[in-house]
mmCIF file with all atom_site columns, C-alpha atoms in Angstrom:
data_model
loop_
_atom_site.group_PDB
_atom_site.id
_atom_site.type_symbol
_atom_site.label_atom_id
_atom_site.label_alt_id
_atom_site.label_comp_id
_atom_site.label_asym_id
_atom_site.label_entity_id
_atom_site.label_seq_id
_atom_site.pdbx_PDB_ins_code
_atom_site.Cartn_x
_atom_site.Cartn_y
_atom_site.Cartn_z
_atom_site.occupancy
_atom_site.B_iso_or_equiv
_atom_site.pdbx_formal_charge
_atom_site.auth_seq_id
_atom_site.auth_comp_id
_atom_site.auth_asym_id
_atom_site.auth_atom_id
_atom_site.pdbx_PDB_model_num
ATOM 1   C CA . GLN A 1 1   ? 0.000   0.000   0.000   1.00 75.00 ? 1   GLN A CA 1
ATOM 2   C CA . ASN A 1 2   ? 1.616   3.180   -1.213  1.00 86.00 ? 2   ASN A CA 1
ATOM 3   C CA . HIS A 1 3   ? 0.027   6.536   -0.590  1.00 92.00 ? 3   HIS A CA 1
ATOM 4   C CA . PRO A 1 4   ? 0.480   9.480   -2.950  1.00 90.00 ? 4   PRO A CA 1
ATOM 5   C CA . GLU A 1 5   ? 2.893   12.285  -2.194  1.00 94.00 ? 5   GLU A CA 1
ATOM 6   C CA . PRO A 1 6   ? 0.441   15.073  -1.204  1.00 94.00 ? 6   PRO A CA 1
ATOM 7   C CA . ALA A 1 7   ? 2.422   17.902  -2.813  1.00 91.00 ? 7   ALA A CA 1
ATOM 8   C CA . GLU A 1 8   ? 1.944   16.291  -6.234  1.00 94.00 ? 8   GLU A CA 1
ATOM 9   C CA . TYR A 1 9   ? -1.870  16.629  -6.168  1.00 95.00 ? 9   TYR A CA 1
ATOM 10  C CA . ASP A 1 10  ? -4.436  19.391  -5.891  1.00 95.00 ? 10  ASP A CA 1
ATOM 11  C CA . LEU A 1 11  ? -6.910  17.039  -4.189  1.00 96.00 ? 11  LEU A CA 1
ATOM 12  C CA . ILE A 1 12  ? -6.740  13.694  -2.411  1.00 96.00 ? 12  ILE A CA 1
ATOM 13  C CA . VAL A 1 13  ? -10.058 11.801  -2.553  1.00 96.00 ? 13  VAL A CA 1
ATOM 14  C CA . LEU A 1 14  ? -11.088 8.939   -0.293  1.00 96.00 ? 14  LEU A CA 1
ATOM 15  C CA . SER A 1 15  ? -14.078 7.286   -1.928  1.00 93.00 ? 15  SER A CA 1
ATOM 16  C CA . GLY A 1 16  ? -16.758 4.864   -0.820  1.00 88.00 ? 16  GLY A CA 1
ATOM 17  C CA . GLY A 1 17  ? -16.183 1.353   0.442   1.00 88.00 ? 17  GLY A CA 1
ATOM 18  C CA . MET A 1 18  ? -17.662 -1.463  2.484   1.00 86.00 ? 18  MET A CA 1
ATOM 19  C CA . VAL A 1 19  ? -14.898 -2.027  5.078   1.00 89.00 ? 19  VAL A CA 1
ATOM 20  C CA . ASP A 1 20  ? -15.581 -1.054  8.689   1.00 92.00 ? 20  ASP A CA 1
ATOM 21  C CA . PRO A 1 21  ? -13.692 2.267   9.105   1.00 94.00 ? 21  PRO A CA 1
ATOM 22  C CA . THR A 1 22  ? -13.084 1.442   12.780  1.00 94.00 ? 22  THR A CA 1
ATOM 23  C CA . GLY A 1 23  ? -11.268 -1.798  11.940  1.00 92.00 ? 23  GLY A CA 1
ATOM 24  C CA . LYS A 1 24  ? -7.733  -2.574  13.065  1.00 93.00 ? 24  LYS A CA 1
ATOM 25  C CA . ASP A 1 25  ? -6.306  -3.934  9.807   1.00 94.00 ? 25  ASP A CA 1
ATOM 26  C CA . GLU A 1 26  ? -2.771  -2.707  9.213   1.00 95.00 ? 26  GLU A CA 1
ATOM 27  C CA . TRP A 1 27  ? -3.634  -1.020  5.890   1.00 95.00 ? 27  TRP A CA 1
ATOM 28  C CA . LEU A 1 28  ? -6.522  0.892   7.501   1.00 95.00 ? 28  LEU A CA 1
ATOM 29  C CA . LEU A 1 29  ? -4.407  2.121   10.416  1.00 96.00 ? 29  LEU A CA 1
ATOM 30  C CA . LYS A 1 30  ? -1.704  3.119   7.927   1.00 96.00 ? 30  LYS A CA 1
ATOM 31  C CA . LEU A 1 31  ? -4.264  5.125   5.919   1.00 96.00 ? 31  LEU A CA 1
ATOM 32  C CA . GLN A 1 32  ? -5.447  6.952   9.040   1.00 97.00 ? 32  GLN A CA 1
ATOM 33  C CA . GLU A 1 33  ? -1.846  7.788   9.956   1.00 97.00 ? 33  GLU A CA 1
ATOM 34  C CA . TYR A 1 34  ? -1.253  9.029   6.389   1.00 97.00 ? 34  TYR A CA 1
ATOM 35  C CA . LEU A 1 35  ? -4.217  11.405  6.772   1.00 97.00 ? 35  LEU A CA 1
ATOM 36  C CA . ARG A 1 36  ? -2.941  12.791  10.073  1.00 97.00 ? 36  ARG A CA 1
ATOM 37  C CA . LYS A 1 37  ? 0.612   13.240  8.729   1.00 97.00 ? 37  LYS A CA 1
ATOM 38  C CA . THR A 1 38  ? -0.689  14.887  5.552   1.00 97.00 ? 38  THR A CA 1
ATOM 39  C CA . VAL A 1 39  ? -2.578  17.460  7.622   1.00 97.00 ? 39  VAL A CA 1
ATOM 40  C CA . GLU A 1 40  ? 0.463   18.033  9.835   1.00 96.00 ? 40  GLU A CA 1
ATOM 41  C CA . HIS A 1 41  ? 3.131   18.255  7.114   1.00 96.00 ? 41  HIS A CA 1
ATOM 42  C CA . HIS A 1 42  ? 1.056   19.656  4.225   1.00 96.00 ? 42  HIS A CA 1
ATOM 43  C CA . PRO A 1 43  ? -1.324  22.071  5.965   1.00 95.00 ? 43  PRO A CA 1
ATOM 44  C CA . LYS A 1 44  ? -2.770  23.457  2.709   1.00 95.00 ? 44  LYS A CA 1
ATOM 45  C CA . GLN A 1 45  ? -3.476  20.060  1.084   1.00 97.00 ? 45  GLN A CA 1
ATOM 46  C CA . LYS A 1 46  ? -7.139  19.604  0.164   1.00 97.00 ? 46  LYS A CA 1
ATOM 47  C CA . ILE A 1 47  ? -8.724  16.257  1.079   1.00 98.00 ? 47  ILE A CA 1
ATOM 48  C CA . LEU A 1 48  ? -12.213 15.058  0.177   1.00 98.00 ? 48  LEU A CA 1
ATOM 49  C CA . GLY A 1 49  ? -13.984 12.156  1.870   1.00 97.00 ? 49  GLY A CA 1
ATOM 50  C CA . ILE A 1 50  ? -17.000 10.587  0.189   1.00 97.00 ? 50  ILE A CA 1
ATOM 51  C CA . GLY A 1 51  ? -19.141 7.945   1.902   1.00 95.00 ? 51  GLY A CA 1
ATOM 52  C CA . TRP A 1 52  ? -16.639 5.559   3.492   1.00 96.00 ? 52  TRP A CA 1
ATOM 53  C CA . GLY A 1 53  ? -13.974 8.263   3.054   1.00 97.00 ? 53  GLY A CA 1
ATOM 54  C CA . HIS A 1 54  ? -16.152 10.612  5.160   1.00 98.00 ? 54  HIS A CA 1
ATOM 55  C CA . GLN A 1 55  ? -16.238 7.961   7.875   1.00 97.00 ? 55  GLN A CA 1
ATOM 56  C CA . VAL A 1 56  ? -12.559 6.980   7.875   1.00 97.00 ? 56  VAL A CA 1
ATOM 57  C CA . ILE A 1 57  ? -11.480 10.642  8.001   1.00 98.00 ? 57  ILE A CA 1
ATOM 58  C CA . CYS A 1 58  ? -13.746 11.123  11.016  1.00 97.00 ? 58  CYS A CA 1
ATOM 59  C CA . VAL A 1 59  ? -12.189 8.105   12.755  1.00 97.00 ? 59  VAL A CA 1
ATOM 60  C CA . ALA A 1 60  ? -8.645  9.240   11.888  1.00 97.00 ? 60  ALA A CA 1
ATOM 61  C CA . PHE A 1 61  ? -9.283  12.500  13.759  1.00 98.00 ? 61  PHE A CA 1
ATOM 62  C CA . GLY A 1 62  ? -10.868 11.016  16.878  1.00 97.00 ? 62  GLY A CA 1
ATOM 63  C CA . GLY A 1 63  ? -14.526 10.642  15.842  1.00 97.00 ? 63  GLY A CA 1
ATOM 64  C CA . LYS A 1 64  ? -16.824 7.651   16.169  1.00 97.00 ? 64  LYS A CA 1
ATOM 65  C CA . VAL A 1 65  ? -18.895 5.670   13.681  1.00 97.00 ? 65  VAL A CA 1
ATOM 66  C CA . ALA A 1 66  ? -22.030 3.642   14.497  1.00 96.00 ? 66  ALA A CA 1
ATOM 67  C CA . ARG A 1 67  ? -24.012 1.047   12.556  1.00 93.00 ? 67  ARG A CA 1
ATOM 68  C CA . LEU A 1 68  ? -27.412 2.115   11.220  1.00 92.00 ? 68  LEU A CA 1
ATOM 69  C CA . GLU A 1 69  ? -30.502 0.031   11.933  1.00 90.00 ? 69  GLU A CA 1
ATOM 70  C CA . GLU A 1 70  ? -31.367 0.215   8.215   1.00 88.00 ? 70  GLU A CA 1
ATOM 71  C CA . ALA A 1 71  ? -29.160 1.094   5.261   1.00 89.00 ? 71  ALA A CA 1
ATOM 72  C CA . GLU A 1 72  ? -29.600 4.558   3.735   1.00 93.00 ? 72  GLU A CA 1
ATOM 73  C CA . ILE A 1 73  ? -29.487 4.053   -0.002  1.00 94.00 ? 73  ILE A CA 1
ATOM 74  C CA . GLY A 1 74  ? -30.806 6.160   -2.886  1.00 96.00 ? 74  GLY A CA 1
ATOM 75  C CA . VAL A 1 75  ? -31.254 9.872   -3.456  1.00 97.00 ? 75  VAL A CA 1
ATOM 76  C CA . ARG A 1 76  ? -31.938 11.473  -0.095  1.00 96.00 ? 76  ARG A CA 1
ATOM 77  C CA . GLN A 1 77  ? -32.363 14.949  1.262   1.00 94.00 ? 77  GLN A CA 1
ATOM 78  C CA . MET A 1 78  ? -29.327 16.362  3.055   1.00 94.00 ? 78  MET A CA 1
ATOM 79  C CA . ASN A 1 79  ? -30.329 19.255  5.326   1.00 94.00 ? 79  ASN A CA 1
ATOM 80  C CA . LEU A 1 80  ? -27.534 21.788  5.492   1.00 94.00 ? 80  LEU A CA 1
ATOM 81  C CA . THR A 1 81  ? -26.568 23.933  8.450   1.00 92.00 ? 81  THR A CA 1
ATOM 82  C CA . ALA A 1 82  ? -26.174 27.697  7.883   1.00 89.00 ? 82  ALA A CA 1
ATOM 83  C CA . LYS A 1 83  ? -22.462 27.168  7.168   1.00 90.00 ? 83  LYS A CA 1
ATOM 84  C CA . GLY A 1 84  ? -23.242 24.302  4.806   1.00 91.00 ? 84  GLY A CA 1
ATOM 85  C CA . SER A 1 85  ? -25.734 26.480  2.933   1.00 90.00 ? 85  SER A CA 1
ATOM 86  C CA . LYS A 1 86  ? -22.946 29.014  2.360   1.00 88.00 ? 86  LYS A CA 1
ATOM 87  C CA . MET A 1 87  ? -20.748 26.263  0.908   1.00 90.00 ? 87  MET A CA 1
ATOM 88  C CA . PHE A 1 88  ? -23.523 25.115  -1.423  1.00 90.00 ? 88  PHE A CA 1
ATOM 89  C CA . PRO A 1 89  ? -25.236 28.398  -2.372  1.00 86.00 ? 89  PRO A CA 1
ATOM 90  C CA . PHE A 1 90  ? -27.486 26.739  -4.936  1.00 86.00 ? 90  PHE A CA 1
ATOM 91  C CA . ALA A 1 91  ? -29.251 25.107  -1.965  1.00 84.00 ? 91  ALA A CA 1
ATOM 92  C CA . ILE A 1 92  ? -30.283 28.393  -0.325  1.00 65.00 ? 92  ILE A CA 1
ATOM 93  C CA . PRO A 1 93  ? -33.418 28.809  -2.453  1.00 63.00 ? 93  PRO A CA 1
ATOM 94  C CA . GLN A 1 94  ? -34.329 25.276  -1.409  1.00 59.00 ? 94  GLN A CA 1
ATOM 95  C CA . TYR A 1 95  ? -33.980 26.270  2.266   1.00 69.00 ? 95  TYR A CA 1
ATOM 96  C CA . GLY A 1 96  ? -30.655 24.562  2.724   1.00 88.00 ? 96  GLY A CA 1
ATOM 97  C CA . LYS A 1 97  ? -31.551 21.222  1.201   1.00 92.00 ? 97  LYS A CA 1
ATOM 98  C CA . VAL A 1 98  ? -29.360 19.226  -1.168  1.00 94.00 ? 98  VAL A CA 1
ATOM 99  C CA . TYR A 1 99  ? -30.542 16.019  -2.796  1.00 95.00 ? 99  TYR A CA 1
ATOM 100 C CA . ILE A 1 100 ? -27.694 13.553  -3.153  1.00 96.00 ? 100 ILE A CA 1
ATOM 101 C CA . HIS A 1 101 ? -27.153 9.826   -3.612  1.00 97.00 ? 101 HIS A CA 1
ATOM 102 C CA . GLU A 1 102 ? -26.413 8.017   -0.372  1.00 96.00 ? 102 GLU A CA 1
ATOM 103 C CA . PHE A 1 103 ? -25.191 4.461   0.070   1.00 95.00 ? 103 PHE A CA 1
ATOM 104 C CA . HIS A 1 104 ? -24.200 3.498   3.593   1.00 92.00 ? 104 HIS A CA 1
ATOM 105 C CA . THR A 1 105 ? -24.857 1.217   6.546   1.00 91.00 ? 105 THR A CA 1
ATOM 106 C CA . ARG A 1 106 ? -22.887 3.289   9.072   1.00 94.00 ? 106 ARG A CA 1
ATOM 107 C CA . GLU A 1 107 ? -23.050 6.890   10.208  1.00 95.00 ? 107 GLU A CA 1
ATOM 108 C CA . ILE A 1 108 ? -20.912 9.341   12.152  1.00 96.00 ? 108 ILE A CA 1
ATOM 109 C CA . SER A 1 109 ? -22.024 9.328   15.786  1.00 96.00 ? 109 SER A CA 1
ATOM 110 C CA . ILE A 1 110 ? -19.299 11.687  17.087  1.00 96.00 ? 110 ILE A CA 1
ATOM 111 C CA . PRO A 1 111 ? -17.462 14.066  14.715  1.00 95.00 ? 111 PRO A CA 1
ATOM 112 C CA . GLY A 1 112 ? -13.694 14.156  14.461  1.00 95.00 ? 112 GLY A CA 1
ATOM 113 C CA . HIS A 1 113 ? -11.840 16.846  16.428  1.00 96.00 ? 113 HIS A CA 1
ATOM 114 C CA . GLY A 1 114 ? -11.808 20.229  14.701  1.00 95.00 ? 114 GLY A CA 1
ATOM 115 C CA . PHE A 1 115 ? -14.616 19.410  12.250  1.00 97.00 ? 115 PHE A CA 1
ATOM 116 C CA . ILE A 1 116 ? -17.542 21.754  11.674  1.00 95.00 ? 116 ILE A CA 1
ATOM 117 C CA . GLN A 1 117 ? -20.923 20.208  10.906  1.00 95.00 ? 117 GLN A CA 1
ATOM 118 C CA . TRP A 1 118 ? -22.199 21.361  7.495   1.00 94.00 ? 118 TRP A CA 1
ATOM 119 C CA . ALA A 1 119 ? -25.244 19.094  7.351   1.00 95.00 ? 119 ALA A CA 1
ATOM 120 C CA . TRP A 1 120 ? -27.518 17.925  10.135  1.00 94.00 ? 120 TRP A CA 1
ATOM 121 C CA . GLY A 1 121 ? -27.194 14.300  11.159  1.00 94.00 ? 121 GLY A CA 1
ATOM 122 C CA . ASN A 1 122 ? -23.395 14.480  10.746  1.00 96.00 ? 122 ASN A CA 1
ATOM 123 C CA . LYS A 1 123 ? -23.717 14.023  6.961   1.00 96.00 ? 123 LYS A CA 1
ATOM 124 C CA . ALA A 1 124 ? -21.142 16.664  5.951   1.00 96.00 ? 124 ALA A CA 1
ATOM 125 C CA . PHE A 1 125 ? -18.160 18.303  7.645   1.00 97.00 ? 125 PHE A CA 1
ATOM 126 C CA . ARG A 1 126 ? -15.383 20.748  6.964   1.00 96.00 ? 126 ARG A CA 1
ATOM 127 C CA . ASN A 1 127 ? -12.324 21.045  9.160   1.00 96.00 ? 127 ASN A CA 1
ATOM 128 C CA . ASP A 1 128 ? -11.337 24.301  10.869  1.00 94.00 ? 128 ASP A CA 1
ATOM 129 C CA . ALA A 1 129 ? -8.539  24.916  8.334   1.00 95.00 ? 129 ALA A CA 1
ATOM 130 C CA . ASN A 1 130 ? -10.935 24.530  5.366   1.00 95.00 ? 130 ASN A CA 1
ATOM 131 C CA . THR A 1 131 ? -8.690  21.844  3.857   1.00 97.00 ? 131 THR A CA 1
ATOM 132 C CA . ILE A 1 132 ? -10.841 18.765  4.482   1.00 98.00 ? 132 ILE A CA 1
ATOM 133 C CA . LEU A 1 133 ? -14.400 18.364  3.251   1.00 97.00 ? 133 LEU A CA 1
ATOM 134 C CA . THR A 1 134 ? -16.384 15.188  3.905   1.00 97.00 ? 134 THR A CA 1
ATOM 135 C CA . LEU A 1 135 ? -19.810 14.044  2.707   1.00 97.00 ? 135 LEU A CA 1
ATOM 136 C CA . GLN A 1 136 ? -21.809 10.980  3.625   1.00 96.00 ? 136 GLN A CA 1
ATOM 137 C CA . GLY A 1 137 ? -23.394 11.326  0.172   1.00 95.00 ? 137 GLY A CA 1
ATOM 138 C CA . HIS A 1 138 ? -22.038 10.210  -3.183  1.00 96.00 ? 138 HIS A CA 1
ATOM 139 C CA . PRO A 1 139 ? -21.981 13.023  -5.763  1.00 95.00 ? 139 PRO A CA 1
ATOM 140 C CA . GLU A 1 140 ? -20.126 10.699  -8.143  1.00 95.00 ? 140 GLU A CA 1
ATOM 141 C CA . PHE A 1 141 ? -23.205 8.453   -8.528  1.00 95.00 ? 141 PHE A CA 1
ATOM 142 C CA . ASP A 1 142 ? -25.942 8.567   -11.080 1.00 95.00 ? 142 ASP A CA 1
ATOM 143 C CA . ALA A 1 143 ? -28.854 6.099   -11.096 1.00 96.00 ? 143 ALA A CA 1
ATOM 144 C CA . ASP A 1 144 ? -27.026 3.508   -13.206 1.00 96.00 ? 144 ASP A CA 1
ATOM 145 C CA . SER A 1 145 ? -23.802 3.493   -11.179 1.00 95.00 ? 145 SER A CA 1
ATOM 146 C CA . ALA A 1 146 ? -25.732 3.406   -7.889  1.00 95.00 ? 146 ALA A CA 1
ATOM 147 C CA . LYS A 1 147 ? -27.776 0.428   -9.124  1.00 94.00 ? 147 LYS A CA 1
ATOM 148 C CA . ALA A 1 148 ? -24.592 -1.379  -10.206 1.00 93.00 ? 148 ALA A CA 1
ATOM 149 C CA . VAL A 1 149 ? -23.103 -0.934  -6.724  1.00 92.00 ? 149 VAL A CA 1
ATOM 150 C CA . LEU A 1 150 ? -26.350 -2.123  -5.138  1.00 91.00 ? 150 LEU A CA 1
ATOM 151 C CA . ASP A 1 151 ? -26.401 -5.221  -7.344  1.00 89.00 ? 151 ASP A CA 1
ATOM 152 C CA . ALA A 1 152 ? -22.764 -5.973  -6.509  1.00 88.00 ? 152 ALA A CA 1
ATOM 153 C CA . THR A 1 153 ? -23.200 -5.594  -2.755  1.00 83.00 ? 153 THR A CA 1
ATOM 154 C CA . THR A 1 154 ? -26.719 -6.881  -2.049  1.00 72.00 ? 154 THR A CA 1
ATOM 155 C CA . ALA A 1 155 ? -25.498 -10.019 -0.266  1.00 72.00 ? 155 ALA A CA 1
ATOM 156 C CA . SER A 1 156 ? -23.084 -8.213  2.057   1.00 75.00 ? 156 SER A CA 1
ATOM 157 C CA . LEU A 1 157 ? -25.693 -5.538  2.806   1.00 78.00 ? 157 LEU A CA 1
ATOM 158 C CA . GLU A 1 158 ? -28.250 -8.199  3.745   1.00 77.00 ? 158 GLU A CA 1
ATOM 159 C CA . VAL A 1 159 ? -30.911 -6.342  1.744   1.00 77.00 ? 159 VAL A CA 1
ATOM 160 C CA . GLU A 1 160 ? -34.254 -8.028  1.090   1.00 82.00 ? 160 GLU A CA 1
ATOM 161 C CA . GLU A 1 161 ? -35.682 -7.928  -2.445  1.00 85.00 ? 161 GLU A CA 1
ATOM 162 C CA . GLU A 1 162 ? -38.458 -5.552  -1.359  1.00 89.00 ? 162 GLU A CA 1
ATOM 163 C CA . GLN A 1 163 ? -35.895 -3.151  0.137   1.00 89.00 ? 163 GLN A CA 1
ATOM 164 C CA . LYS A 1 164 ? -33.723 -3.453  -2.955  1.00 89.00 ? 164 LYS A CA 1
ATOM 165 C CA . ALA A 1 165 ? -36.673 -2.480  -5.175  1.00 92.00 ? 165 ALA A CA 1
ATOM 166 C CA . LYS A 1 166 ? -37.377 0.529   -2.936  1.00 94.00 ? 166 LYS A CA 1
ATOM 167 C CA . PHE A 1 167 ? -33.733 1.644   -3.076  1.00 94.00 ? 167 PHE A CA 1
ATOM 168 C CA . ARG A 1 168 ? -33.640 1.239   -6.873  1.00 94.00 ? 168 ARG A CA 1
ATOM 169 C CA . ASN A 1 169 ? -36.693 3.516   -7.162  1.00 96.00 ? 169 ASN A CA 1
ATOM 170 C CA . TRP A 1 170 ? -35.046 6.093   -4.906  1.00 96.00 ? 170 TRP A CA 1
ATOM 171 C CA . MET A 1 171 ? -31.961 6.020   -7.122  1.00 96.00 ? 171 MET A CA 1
ATOM 172 C CA . GLU A 1 172 ? -34.107 7.439   -9.928  1.00 97.00 ? 172 GLU A CA 1
ATOM 173 C CA . ARG A 1 173 ? -35.030 10.599  -7.989  1.00 96.00 ? 173 ARG A CA 1
ATOM 174 C CA . GLU A 1 174 ? -33.751 13.982  -9.129  1.00 95.00 ? 174 GLU A CA 1
ATOM 175 C CA . HIS A 1 175 ? -30.547 15.053  -7.413  1.00 95.00 ? 175 HIS A CA 1
ATOM 176 C CA . ASP A 1 176 ? -28.003 17.866  -7.109  1.00 95.00 ? 176 ASP A CA 1
ATOM 177 C CA . ASN A 1 177 ? -24.898 15.703  -7.617  1.00 95.00 ? 177 ASN A CA 1
ATOM 178 C CA . ILE A 1 178 ? -23.463 17.701  -10.521 1.00 95.00 ? 178 ILE A CA 1
ATOM 179 C CA . GLN A 1 179 ? -23.886 20.996  -8.677  1.00 95.00 ? 179 GLN A CA 1
ATOM 180 C CA . VAL A 1 180 ? -22.250 19.471  -5.592  1.00 96.00 ? 180 VAL A CA 1
ATOM 181 C CA . TRP A 1 181 ? -19.264 18.329  -7.715  1.00 94.00 ? 181 TRP A CA 1
ATOM 182 C CA . VAL A 1 182 ? -18.901 21.742  -9.341  1.00 95.00 ? 182 VAL A CA 1
ATOM 183 C CA . ARG A 1 183 ? -18.848 23.386  -5.911  1.00 95.00 ? 183 ARG A CA 1
ATOM 184 C CA . ILE A 1 184 ? -16.287 20.875  -4.593  1.00 95.00 ? 184 ILE A CA 1
ATOM 185 C CA . LEU A 1 185 ? -13.982 21.558  -7.536  1.00 95.00 ? 185 LEU A CA 1
ATOM 186 C CA . THR A 1 186 ? -14.310 25.306  -6.915  1.00 95.00 ? 186 THR A CA 1
ATOM 187 C CA . TRP A 1 187 ? -13.462 24.735  -3.238  1.00 96.00 ? 187 TRP A CA 1
ATOM 188 C CA . VAL A 1 188 ? -10.261 22.892  -4.237  1.00 95.00 ? 188 VAL A CA 1
ATOM 189 C CA . ASN A 1 189 ? -8.910  26.117  -5.745  1.00 92.00 ? 189 ASN A CA 1
ATOM 190 C CA . GLU A 1 190 ? -10.007 28.463  -2.947  1.00 90.00 ? 190 GLU A CA 1
#
């Protein structure tokens, strides 16, 4: 497992995954240490956590993750805080709501140290230095890619066919994923 040299990139992205972010596997602990050292030695480096990345960043900085009673999958409403609404100004006319694909069985129960909540329910954070942004949602998904992930992970998610059909319908809902991505890419250069 080799991690990238931070100075060579404008943005480091930790994407989604199915591994427990609180696990003790050597590679996972090494990744968490890499995140902490990157923040310490490259204080201007931008880091984005999506889904599992959101969770592992939280854990790396002292937060806690808990298992959900039921998976949250499909396009869902993310209710932004006042600070989150400033980050995503297109959401202000919608009263601070962003519609984004979600795909997770865990959630942040206690935020990492130095992270500011940008969405209620611990679904989005920014660190104090404005160099780390995390989202429980998946702006990289569209309906087809979300359905492909669902089909590939149904067994490990322990999802019943009725639930799977419900999630597939929710994946077809309108969303703000492209606008979220545009705003993230703007943030990288701020």
